[in-house]
XYZ file of C-alpha atoms in Angstrom:
661
model
C 158.355 107.873 116.654
C 156.376 106.082 113.982
C 156.791 106.487 110.253
C 154.296 104.098 108.637
C 153.737 106.060 105.399
C 156.411 107.083 102.916
C 155.562 109.637 100.213
C 157.523 111.093 97.321
C 156.465 113.887 94.977
C 157.061 114.403 91.274
C 156.034 116.576 88.344
C 155.288 114.485 85.245
C 154.859 116.238 81.918
C 151.960 115.056 79.750
C 152.706 117.390 76.843
C 154.193 120.852 76.375
C 151.087 122.444 77.900
C 149.956 120.067 80.671
C 151.515 118.077 83.502
C 150.586 116.008 86.547
C 151.665 116.624 90.118
C 151.989 113.116 91.568
C 152.336 112.168 95.230
C 153.301 108.471 95.430
C 152.981 106.702 98.772
C 153.901 103.305 100.173
C 152.063 102.251 103.331
C 153.315 99.852 106.004
C 151.336 96.682 106.719
C 148.421 97.242 109.078
C 148.118 100.956 108.256
C 145.893 102.790 105.790
C 145.701 106.280 104.266
C 142.290 107.899 103.862
C 141.082 108.900 100.420
C 140.024 112.364 99.291
C 136.674 114.154 99.744
C 135.365 112.171 102.713
C 133.579 115.134 104.249
C 133.162 115.270 108.025
C 135.037 112.438 109.712
C 138.646 111.253 109.394
C 141.381 113.325 107.801
C 140.863 113.285 104.031
C 143.691 113.606 101.552
C 143.691 117.147 100.169
C 145.729 119.140 97.652
C 146.867 122.580 98.839
C 148.488 125.428 96.897
C 150.974 127.800 98.497
C 152.057 129.481 95.277
C 151.325 128.749 91.623
C 152.515 131.207 88.968
C 152.418 130.368 85.276
C 150.126 127.369 85.783
C 146.537 126.597 86.762
C 144.700 123.583 88.168
C 142.722 121.300 85.869
C 139.899 119.609 87.788
C 140.333 118.219 91.292
C 142.869 115.841 92.763
C 142.336 112.171 91.886
C 143.420 109.052 93.751
C 144.932 106.038 92.008
C 145.071 102.653 93.684
C 142.873 99.938 95.161
C 140.413 101.960 97.194
C 138.601 100.114 99.982
C 135.336 101.038 101.691
C 134.275 100.308 105.247
C 131.601 101.559 107.622
C 133.171 103.286 110.633
C 130.984 103.061 113.741
C 132.636 106.000 115.494
C 132.203 108.427 112.578
C 128.877 106.809 111.623
C 129.794 106.958 107.956
C 131.394 104.948 105.202
C 135.084 105.762 104.911
C 137.365 105.134 101.936
C 141.049 104.356 102.277
C 144.120 102.768 100.670
C 146.516 100.105 101.890
C 150.053 99.218 100.735
C 150.309 101.947 98.059
C 148.483 104.921 96.582
C 149.009 107.833 94.206
C 147.295 111.213 94.514
C 147.376 113.116 91.229
C 146.559 116.743 90.454
C 146.545 117.825 86.803
C 147.763 121.327 85.873
C 147.917 123.435 82.707
C 150.795 125.821 82.006
C 149.726 129.381 81.197
C 153.203 130.842 80.647
C 156.546 129.455 79.636
C 158.039 130.364 83.032
C 156.356 128.849 86.099
C 156.782 128.507 89.865
C 154.863 125.789 91.753
C 154.781 125.430 95.551
C 152.140 122.975 96.819
C 151.626 120.131 99.261
C 149.481 117.076 99.951
C 147.923 116.702 103.387
C 146.793 113.235 104.420
C 145.754 111.167 107.430
C 146.906 107.636 108.320
C 145.538 105.190 110.897
C 145.688 101.581 111.957
C 143.236 99.679 114.168
C 144.727 101.133 117.351
C 145.911 104.680 116.662
C 146.093 107.506 114.163
C 148.908 109.747 112.992
C 148.482 113.519 113.032
C 147.784 115.208 109.679
C 150.966 114.845 107.628
C 152.215 116.764 104.620
C 154.399 116.069 101.608
C 155.600 119.034 99.554
C 156.467 119.683 95.941
C 158.364 122.803 94.860
C 159.301 123.310 91.211
C 160.250 126.193 88.992
C 161.345 126.251 85.360
C 160.104 126.784 81.862
C 158.257 124.694 79.334
C 160.450 123.765 76.404
C 159.156 121.201 73.955
C 162.664 120.221 72.856
C 163.565 119.304 76.405
C 160.817 116.680 76.772
C 161.480 112.947 76.582
C 159.696 109.736 77.403
C 160.371 107.944 80.681
C 160.323 104.144 81.026
C 156.623 104.195 81.927
C 155.581 106.094 78.821
C 155.117 109.426 80.603
C 156.376 112.643 79.111
C 158.887 113.950 81.617
C 161.142 117.040 81.719
C 164.818 116.234 82.032
C 166.473 119.649 81.596
C 163.871 122.329 81.811
C 162.709 121.726 85.412
C 164.897 122.933 88.212
C 164.317 122.976 91.965
C 163.537 126.229 93.621
C 164.497 126.533 97.266
C 161.872 128.789 98.765
C 163.173 130.426 101.909
C 160.981 130.155 104.962
C 159.248 133.379 105.902
C 160.222 132.791 109.505
C 162.620 130.467 111.304
C 161.640 128.066 114.045
C 162.878 130.592 116.573
C 159.619 132.502 116.097
C 158.000 129.785 118.208
C 159.983 130.888 121.201
C 159.048 134.384 122.259
C 159.835 135.448 125.820
C 156.853 135.359 128.203
C 156.550 136.204 131.902
C 160.255 135.753 132.609
C 160.223 132.115 131.437
C 161.273 131.810 127.834
C 158.866 129.926 125.609
C 161.875 128.119 124.220
C 162.205 126.309 127.559
C 158.648 125.027 127.220
C 159.405 123.629 123.771
C 162.776 122.085 124.675
C 162.827 118.308 123.937
C 162.375 116.046 126.973
C 162.540 112.700 125.154
C 165.427 111.422 127.295
C 163.645 112.421 130.514
C 160.526 110.503 129.453
C 162.579 107.415 128.662
C 164.381 107.565 132.013
C 161.020 107.729 133.821
C 159.694 104.733 131.920
C 157.336 104.775 128.988
C 153.862 103.830 130.139
C 152.373 103.566 126.651
C 150.095 100.583 126.480
C 147.632 99.668 123.765
C 145.034 97.118 124.726
C 144.041 94.478 122.240
C 142.667 90.951 122.149
C 145.866 88.907 122.256
C 146.176 85.369 121.012
C 146.420 84.298 124.659
C 142.963 85.782 125.265
C 141.588 83.878 122.277
C 143.277 80.679 123.461
C 141.664 81.030 126.899
C 138.269 81.796 125.332
C 138.540 78.602 123.280
C 139.556 76.639 126.367
C 136.497 77.870 128.302
C 134.304 76.953 125.323
C 135.792 73.461 125.333
C 135.089 73.031 129.050
C 131.458 74.009 128.452
C 131.243 71.532 125.586
C 132.533 68.750 127.849
C 129.501 69.278 130.119
C 127.020 68.875 127.274
C 124.784 65.734 127.255
C 126.346 64.604 123.963
C 129.840 64.325 125.499
C 129.774 63.939 129.295
C 128.058 60.510 129.339
C 130.513 59.242 126.682
C 133.623 59.915 128.781
C 133.309 56.969 131.238
C 132.442 54.551 128.427
C 135.354 55.651 126.263
C 137.930 55.533 129.071
C 136.664 52.102 130.219
C 136.910 50.851 126.644
C 140.589 51.787 126.374
C 141.437 50.344 129.778
C 139.622 47.066 129.089
C 141.155 46.912 125.602
C 144.574 46.461 127.177
C 143.973 44.483 130.373
C 147.353 42.817 130.137
C 149.160 46.071 129.415
C 147.775 49.000 131.396
C 150.354 51.357 129.887
C 149.021 50.566 126.420
C 145.503 51.473 127.506
C 146.690 54.789 128.908
C 148.759 55.399 125.762
C 145.715 54.746 123.566
C 143.604 57.146 125.647
C 146.289 59.826 125.342
C 146.433 59.231 121.589
C 142.641 59.519 121.474
C 142.805 62.936 123.176
C 145.611 64.055 120.862
C 143.550 63.106 117.820
C 140.661 65.215 119.106
C 143.064 68.167 119.262
C 144.330 67.449 115.747
C 140.794 67.319 114.292
C 139.575 70.573 115.821
C 142.882 72.378 115.217
C 142.625 71.289 111.592
C 139.178 72.908 111.450
C 140.614 76.192 112.716
C 143.482 76.057 110.216
C 141.002 75.292 107.436
C 139.016 78.447 108.248
C 142.214 80.500 108.129
C 143.342 78.891 104.869
C 139.981 79.357 103.159
C 139.559 83.014 104.031
C 143.083 84.320 104.594
C 144.086 87.296 106.766
C 142.775 90.015 104.422
C 139.329 88.407 104.131
C 139.072 87.869 107.884
C 139.850 91.529 108.495
C 137.272 92.628 105.935
C 134.601 90.272 107.306
C 134.789 91.829 110.775
C 133.001 94.945 109.514
C 131.099 93.583 106.519
C 127.384 94.257 107.029
C 126.032 91.243 105.082
C 128.436 88.890 106.843
C 127.317 90.220 110.233
C 123.642 89.657 109.340
C 124.468 86.036 108.465
C 126.287 85.646 111.788
C 123.286 87.079 113.619
C 120.923 84.574 112.016
C 123.356 81.715 112.607
C 123.681 82.474 116.322
C 119.904 82.808 116.683
C 119.509 79.327 115.151
C 122.148 77.952 117.538
C 120.370 79.573 120.497
C 117.013 78.081 119.531
C 118.616 74.650 119.217
C 119.965 74.984 122.765
C 116.469 75.946 123.916
C 115.365 72.526 122.655
C 113.099 73.745 119.848
C 114.950 71.555 117.345
C 118.229 69.649 117.103
C 121.103 70.352 114.748
C 122.440 66.983 113.632
C 124.688 65.584 110.989
C 123.296 62.568 109.080
C 123.419 59.436 111.260
C 124.891 57.523 108.330
C 128.090 59.585 108.597
C 128.746 58.610 112.201
C 127.734 54.983 111.567
C 130.077 54.722 108.590
C 133.036 56.145 110.514
C 132.260 53.933 113.552
C 132.110 50.829 111.367
C 135.429 51.739 109.794
C 136.975 52.252 113.247
C 135.790 48.789 114.355
C 137.217 47.137 111.244
C 140.671 48.698 111.619
C 143.279 48.685 114.366
C 146.188 50.724 115.632
C 146.458 54.488 115.332
C 143.987 54.655 112.428
C 141.309 53.011 114.580
C 141.871 55.507 117.414
C 141.752 58.467 115.009
C 138.447 57.226 113.538
C 137.019 56.799 117.048
C 137.927 60.440 117.802
C 136.335 61.483 114.533
C 133.198 59.537 115.491
C 133.014 61.524 118.739
C 133.226 64.774 116.740
C 130.329 63.702 114.510
C 128.130 62.320 117.292
C 128.594 65.369 119.529
C 127.953 67.862 116.711
C 124.470 68.784 117.962
C 125.954 69.972 121.286
C 129.288 71.377 120.156
C 128.195 73.114 116.929
C 126.630 76.162 118.678
C 129.700 76.586 120.905
C 132.135 76.116 118.021
C 130.013 78.443 115.883
C 130.137 81.216 118.494
C 133.875 80.687 118.969
C 134.622 80.840 115.231
C 132.387 83.906 114.868
C 134.332 85.716 117.582
C 137.738 84.697 116.228
C 137.034 85.447 112.561
C 135.778 88.919 113.453
C 138.756 89.634 115.711
C 140.877 90.594 112.690
C 143.749 88.281 113.709
C 144.300 85.670 111.031
C 145.737 83.158 113.538
C 142.750 83.534 115.863
C 140.560 80.689 114.433
C 143.368 78.151 114.764
C 144.311 79.370 118.242
C 140.701 79.358 119.432
C 140.065 75.852 118.136
C 143.304 74.644 119.724
C 142.138 75.875 123.133
C 138.709 74.293 122.555
C 140.215 70.930 121.587
C 142.639 70.840 124.540
C 139.770 71.386 126.994
C 137.626 68.772 125.231
C 140.410 66.171 125.244
C 141.498 66.889 128.812
C 138.885 64.780 130.696
C 139.484 61.732 128.475
C 143.197 61.940 129.247
C 142.871 62.658 132.983
C 140.301 59.926 133.642
C 142.478 57.456 131.712
C 145.448 58.355 133.920
C 143.397 58.367 137.126
C 140.393 55.998 136.666
C 139.353 56.362 140.321
C 138.332 59.962 139.613
C 135.414 58.645 137.545
C 133.632 57.593 140.745
C 133.730 61.166 142.018
C 132.633 62.787 138.743
C 129.078 64.248 138.585
C 126.502 61.923 137.089
C 124.585 62.818 133.950
C 121.273 64.526 134.646
C 118.987 67.495 134.221
C 121.806 69.920 135.064
C 123.221 69.406 131.559
C 119.971 70.577 129.955
C 119.989 73.628 132.253
C 123.491 74.452 131.063
C 122.363 74.176 127.416
C 119.499 76.627 127.969
C 121.796 79.098 129.749
C 124.213 78.982 126.798
C 121.234 79.556 124.489
C 120.476 82.849 126.244
C 124.159 83.859 126.016
C 124.265 83.105 122.271
C 121.086 85.117 121.743
C 122.681 88.111 123.476
C 125.837 87.813 121.371
C 123.748 87.599 118.195
C 122.475 91.146 118.779
C 126.047 92.424 118.729
C 126.440 91.370 115.097
C 123.025 92.665 114.077
C 124.089 96.012 115.558
C 127.075 96.186 113.174
C 124.811 95.650 110.162
C 122.260 98.150 111.513
C 124.934 100.837 111.751
C 126.269 100.004 108.285
C 122.912 100.323 106.508
C 121.523 103.079 108.702
C 118.340 101.159 109.524
C 118.213 102.594 113.062
C 116.280 99.565 114.278
C 118.838 98.728 116.957
C 119.917 102.012 118.500
C 121.574 101.915 121.897
C 118.405 102.061 124.018
C 116.736 99.322 121.899
C 119.846 97.143 122.198
C 119.957 97.612 125.965
C 116.210 96.907 126.242
C 116.674 93.575 124.477
C 119.668 92.668 126.650
C 117.665 93.583 129.773
C 114.877 91.262 128.583
C 117.297 88.427 127.716
C 119.182 88.480 131.009
C 115.972 89.072 132.933
C 114.458 85.932 131.388
C 117.705 84.053 132.049
C 117.471 85.041 135.702
C 113.826 83.950 135.818
C 114.767 80.589 134.258
C 117.570 79.923 136.741
C 115.309 80.870 139.654
C 112.692 78.379 138.424
C 110.030 80.888 137.365
C 110.407 80.009 133.675
C 110.602 76.527 132.162
C 111.167 75.040 128.721
C 109.605 71.881 127.341
C 112.930 70.063 127.582
C 112.968 70.694 131.352
C 109.809 68.645 131.814
C 111.591 65.491 130.667
C 114.985 66.253 132.106
C 114.528 64.448 135.412
C 115.192 65.695 138.911
C 117.815 68.335 139.470
C 120.697 67.315 141.712
C 120.888 68.640 145.266
C 123.686 71.190 144.732
C 122.107 72.587 141.565
C 119.244 74.643 143.094
C 121.711 76.737 145.071
C 123.955 77.268 142.022
C 120.988 78.079 139.782
C 119.440 80.556 142.207
C 122.774 82.348 142.716
C 123.278 82.482 138.948
C 119.729 83.736 138.510
C 120.282 86.559 141.015
C 123.487 87.566 139.216
C 121.666 87.615 135.865
C 118.783 89.668 137.298
C 121.242 92.087 138.900
C 123.009 92.501 135.554
C 119.673 93.278 133.891
C 118.931 95.918 136.552
C 122.450 97.353 136.095
C 121.671 98.077 132.439
C 118.367 99.872 133.134
C 119.955 103.343 133.765
C 121.627 102.984 130.360
C 118.222 103.629 128.805
C 118.620 107.231 129.983
C 122.288 107.625 129.045
C 124.270 105.978 131.854
C 127.648 104.740 130.497
C 127.134 101.044 131.459
C 130.852 100.424 130.917
C 130.487 96.654 131.344
C 128.581 96.457 128.037
C 130.202 99.363 126.174
C 132.163 96.944 123.969
C 128.931 95.337 122.734
C 126.321 98.103 122.711
C 125.991 100.640 119.869
C 127.725 104.007 120.437
C 126.174 106.616 122.715
C 125.561 108.835 119.687
C 122.754 106.483 118.575
C 120.833 107.089 121.808
C 117.710 109.184 121.184
C 117.088 110.068 124.845
C 120.219 110.898 126.836
C 120.225 112.658 130.203
C 123.979 112.254 130.717
C 125.556 115.674 130.284
C 128.616 115.163 132.492
C 131.691 115.421 130.303
C 135.282 116.397 131.009
C 136.529 119.129 128.677
C 139.780 121.053 128.606
C 139.693 124.765 129.414
C 142.761 125.291 127.240
C 143.439 124.228 123.661
C 146.615 126.296 123.366
C 149.843 124.970 124.895
C 151.416 128.309 125.790
C 148.211 129.716 127.303
C 147.650 126.559 129.339
C 151.218 126.575 130.657
C 150.841 130.229 131.652
C 147.664 129.339 133.583
C 149.485 126.469 135.301
C 152.239 128.802 136.490
C 149.677 131.280 137.747
C 147.619 128.668 139.635
C 150.592 126.578 140.777
C 149.297 123.309 139.335
C 150.788 120.502 137.239
C 149.675 120.079 133.628
C 147.928 117.213 131.862
C 148.699 117.409 128.138
C 146.217 115.591 125.902
C 147.417 115.200 122.316
C 144.215 114.326 120.517
C 142.372 114.814 117.231
C 138.865 115.532 116.046
C 139.005 112.345 113.972
C 140.717 110.178 116.624
C 138.436 107.214 117.442
C 140.438 105.912 120.400
C 140.610 109.416 121.863
C 136.809 109.427 122.089
C 136.855 105.944 123.631
C 139.241 107.086 126.356
C 137.143 110.165 127.083
C 133.977 108.047 127.333
C 135.369 105.060 129.231
C 138.102 106.577 131.435
C 137.668 110.332 131.784
C 134.038 109.937 132.884
C 135.076 107.902 135.924
C 134.317 110.205 138.901
C 137.784 109.731 140.410
C 139.544 110.484 137.117
C 137.246 113.434 136.373
C 137.891 114.869 139.851
C 141.669 114.804 139.411
C 141.625 116.184 135.866
C 139.359 119.111 136.771
C 140.697 119.974 140.246
C 144.324 118.865 140.473
C 145.578 119.491 136.939
C 145.439 122.117 134.230
C 143.980 120.137 131.352
C 145.254 121.131 127.899
C 143.850 119.377 124.821
C 145.886 119.910 121.660
C 144.133 118.846 118.448
C 146.733 117.812 115.899
C 144.177 117.919 113.067
C 143.009 121.474 113.769
C 143.037 123.115 110.334
C 142.859 126.698 111.589
C 145.556 128.573 109.606
C 148.453 130.098 111.511
C 148.888 133.851 111.213
C 151.935 133.169 109.036
C 153.393 129.798 108.017
C 156.953 129.119 109.109
C 159.559 126.440 108.643
C 160.941 124.267 111.444
C 163.487 121.476 111.725
C 162.421 118.211 113.355
C 164.529 115.941 115.567
C 165.826 114.056 112.530
C 167.076 117.237 110.886
C 164.300 117.394 108.284
C 162.711 120.740 107.493
C 158.944 121.083 107.331
C 156.512 123.939 106.893
C 153.914 124.547 109.595
C 150.771 126.155 108.203
C 147.984 125.188 110.619
C 147.399 125.118 114.374
C 147.187 121.329 114.244
C 150.555 121.111 112.496
C 152.048 123.249 115.262
C 150.780 120.899 117.992
C 151.891 117.875 115.986
C 155.364 119.399 115.787
C 155.302 120.025 119.555
C 154.459 116.379 120.212
C 157.191 115.004 117.975
C 159.820 117.658 118.778
C 159.425 117.791 122.559
C 158.190 114.290 123.421
C 159.378 112.109 120.532
C 155.902 110.709 119.809
C 153.456 111.144 116.960
C 150.401 108.931 117.631
C 147.170 109.850 119.367
C 145.896 109.647 122.008
C 149.075 110.579 123.866
C 149.036 111.788 127.467
C 151.920 113.333 129.383
C 152.111 115.063 132.791
C 154.317 118.168 133.126
C 155.275 120.598 135.832
C 154.564 124.222 134.972
C 158.116 124.619 133.624
C 157.583 121.991 130.932
C 159.401 119.024 132.524
C 157.755 115.561 132.591
C 156.658 114.125 135.919
C 156.198 110.383 135.344
C 156.412 109.153 131.773
C 153.507 109.022 129.346
C 150.427 106.982 128.483
C 148.507 106.089 125.338
C 145.250 104.217 124.672
C 144.407 101.903 127.563
C 140.968 101.746 129.180
C 142.360 100.497 132.506
C 140.895 103.069 134.951
C 142.937 101.993 138.050
C 146.177 102.201 136.041
C 145.174 105.639 134.748
C 144.507 106.781 138.319
C 147.930 105.512 139.390
C 149.443 107.528 136.544
C 147.671 110.714 137.684
C 148.486 110.154 141.372
C 152.154 109.494 140.618
C 152.342 112.753 138.692
C 150.786 114.688 141.580
C 153.158 113.102 144.073
C 156.243 113.958 142.005
C 154.988 117.487 141.422
C 154.492 118.181 145.154
C 157.860 116.610 146.002
C 159.588 118.850 143.448
C 157.791 121.935 144.799
C 158.946 121.144 148.347
C 162.536 120.852 147.151
C 162.261 124.235 145.427
C 160.892 125.875 148.571
C 163.686 124.479 150.774
C 166.399 125.936 148.538
């Protein structure tokens, strides 16, 4: 159970005729609470009146705090929200000396991975307005100290009204908590995210690619030979100097990553990931890097910088000399490494993890320093290393195509933010088809750049590698073609704009639940003799839609959900009013009033299963007992299939045991 938001309520007197109803909230790090009046989209904060005698509302509810704005790609709208703390204030005017107030605030809270169901915080007050009883609090607010007294409003119905007998199986059995059973079966909740390990590996791969660039690969033999010759009488010293050289490379690039983190900070990095202007700049930057790899121009630092550092390295000795030599390598190789480092920093700064730039640059530097260290330890390997040649230029051009494809991803973010509609899904896919089609043509030798004419002969093994790579690139381009008519194209779903931006979509195959009521769905499961798949979801749940698009549409998953299970989707943000509100007691002993259908399903999730985040999936037999734990957001289709198959197996085993008794 998660409890990331903590609200309190208060009635603050402004004068003998007016007061403010204040809901004060503190929000855990990483979470945010949506503001009021957002319209269609996430759950807005709203003020609701149950009973108000002797007072009337003055205007609408206002929010106090540092409101932030961000374009949400799933809702296709700008959302407003608060982090750390917020106050929602509703002003009232007393119309009689005696008053009774019963109201509540409903709000929604999310982080980057999940959302909470609509939550409520109540305020109940009754009393009379007496000017003599008013005093000033320490914040300068007029506040009642004697005249206001709490009024315990009895619930119209107890929680037992949830459990009416039905078909010989009491509804109370279906609502009985099974938290311990779920824990004993193992909790399968898993939320996928880009871990720091992933970023480290991405940086390492980038470093390996940089090693193969023409600015670095030819330097390796010369540098290693220099260190070995520098210490002919002491071979260990030469190896030690080469190791120090590699370590200094790591220090320089790691320092660059730490500098990015220090300059921007975690809050700025998180904000930049969805900032439209920033994404346009990234798009242009990556296009420039791609064109430089195509050989149209060269990105270079002033030659005087490298010459000055090299001169200083020659004039000094010891560790300082080695550090300056490493720094010279960084400056000289800038034209080859800058596009790779630029793409790496772009990816890490937009990941939202404030340690990502430093971790990515650390992986890059380790890979870059590795060949200098290994060849110093094993000089004989230099004879077996590939010689410099045209293959390095081919690699640069291939990376240019990759950077051009990545650039469109960032332009897509800006396009969605400003509503230009110049890069809808089918346009994006068309451009990617063209890019990877041209890449395939280049690798197969049908397309050449000016730099290829002067690159020399390609080595014997390269034609085979290039043709195989070209066929893979062409196949990938063909794979994306059906996406122009609405095919999911799951391999590019993380990069392409959402399906909702597609103008022409022939894909109508969706998996939908036949039941959105728990009790009705369980009754159908008993009648048909099937297990139940409970889907706790929400209309405003982004990751719920991702799961439905990426996992439920898989033919094997869709077949099991529609044929082997009774699928019940329970929307925790369904605002349909219940016939009559009633009070219940949660697992922590706290009383709460259920007024909407969504609140009822939210209570079911927390009361029966001990969870309160969506999406949340659990498999039950038709008596309400769990079959094999639970799952949350994870787009791993094979793992999801294992989850469904395990539930079916346990269900059939339990049915056989029942029949043998």
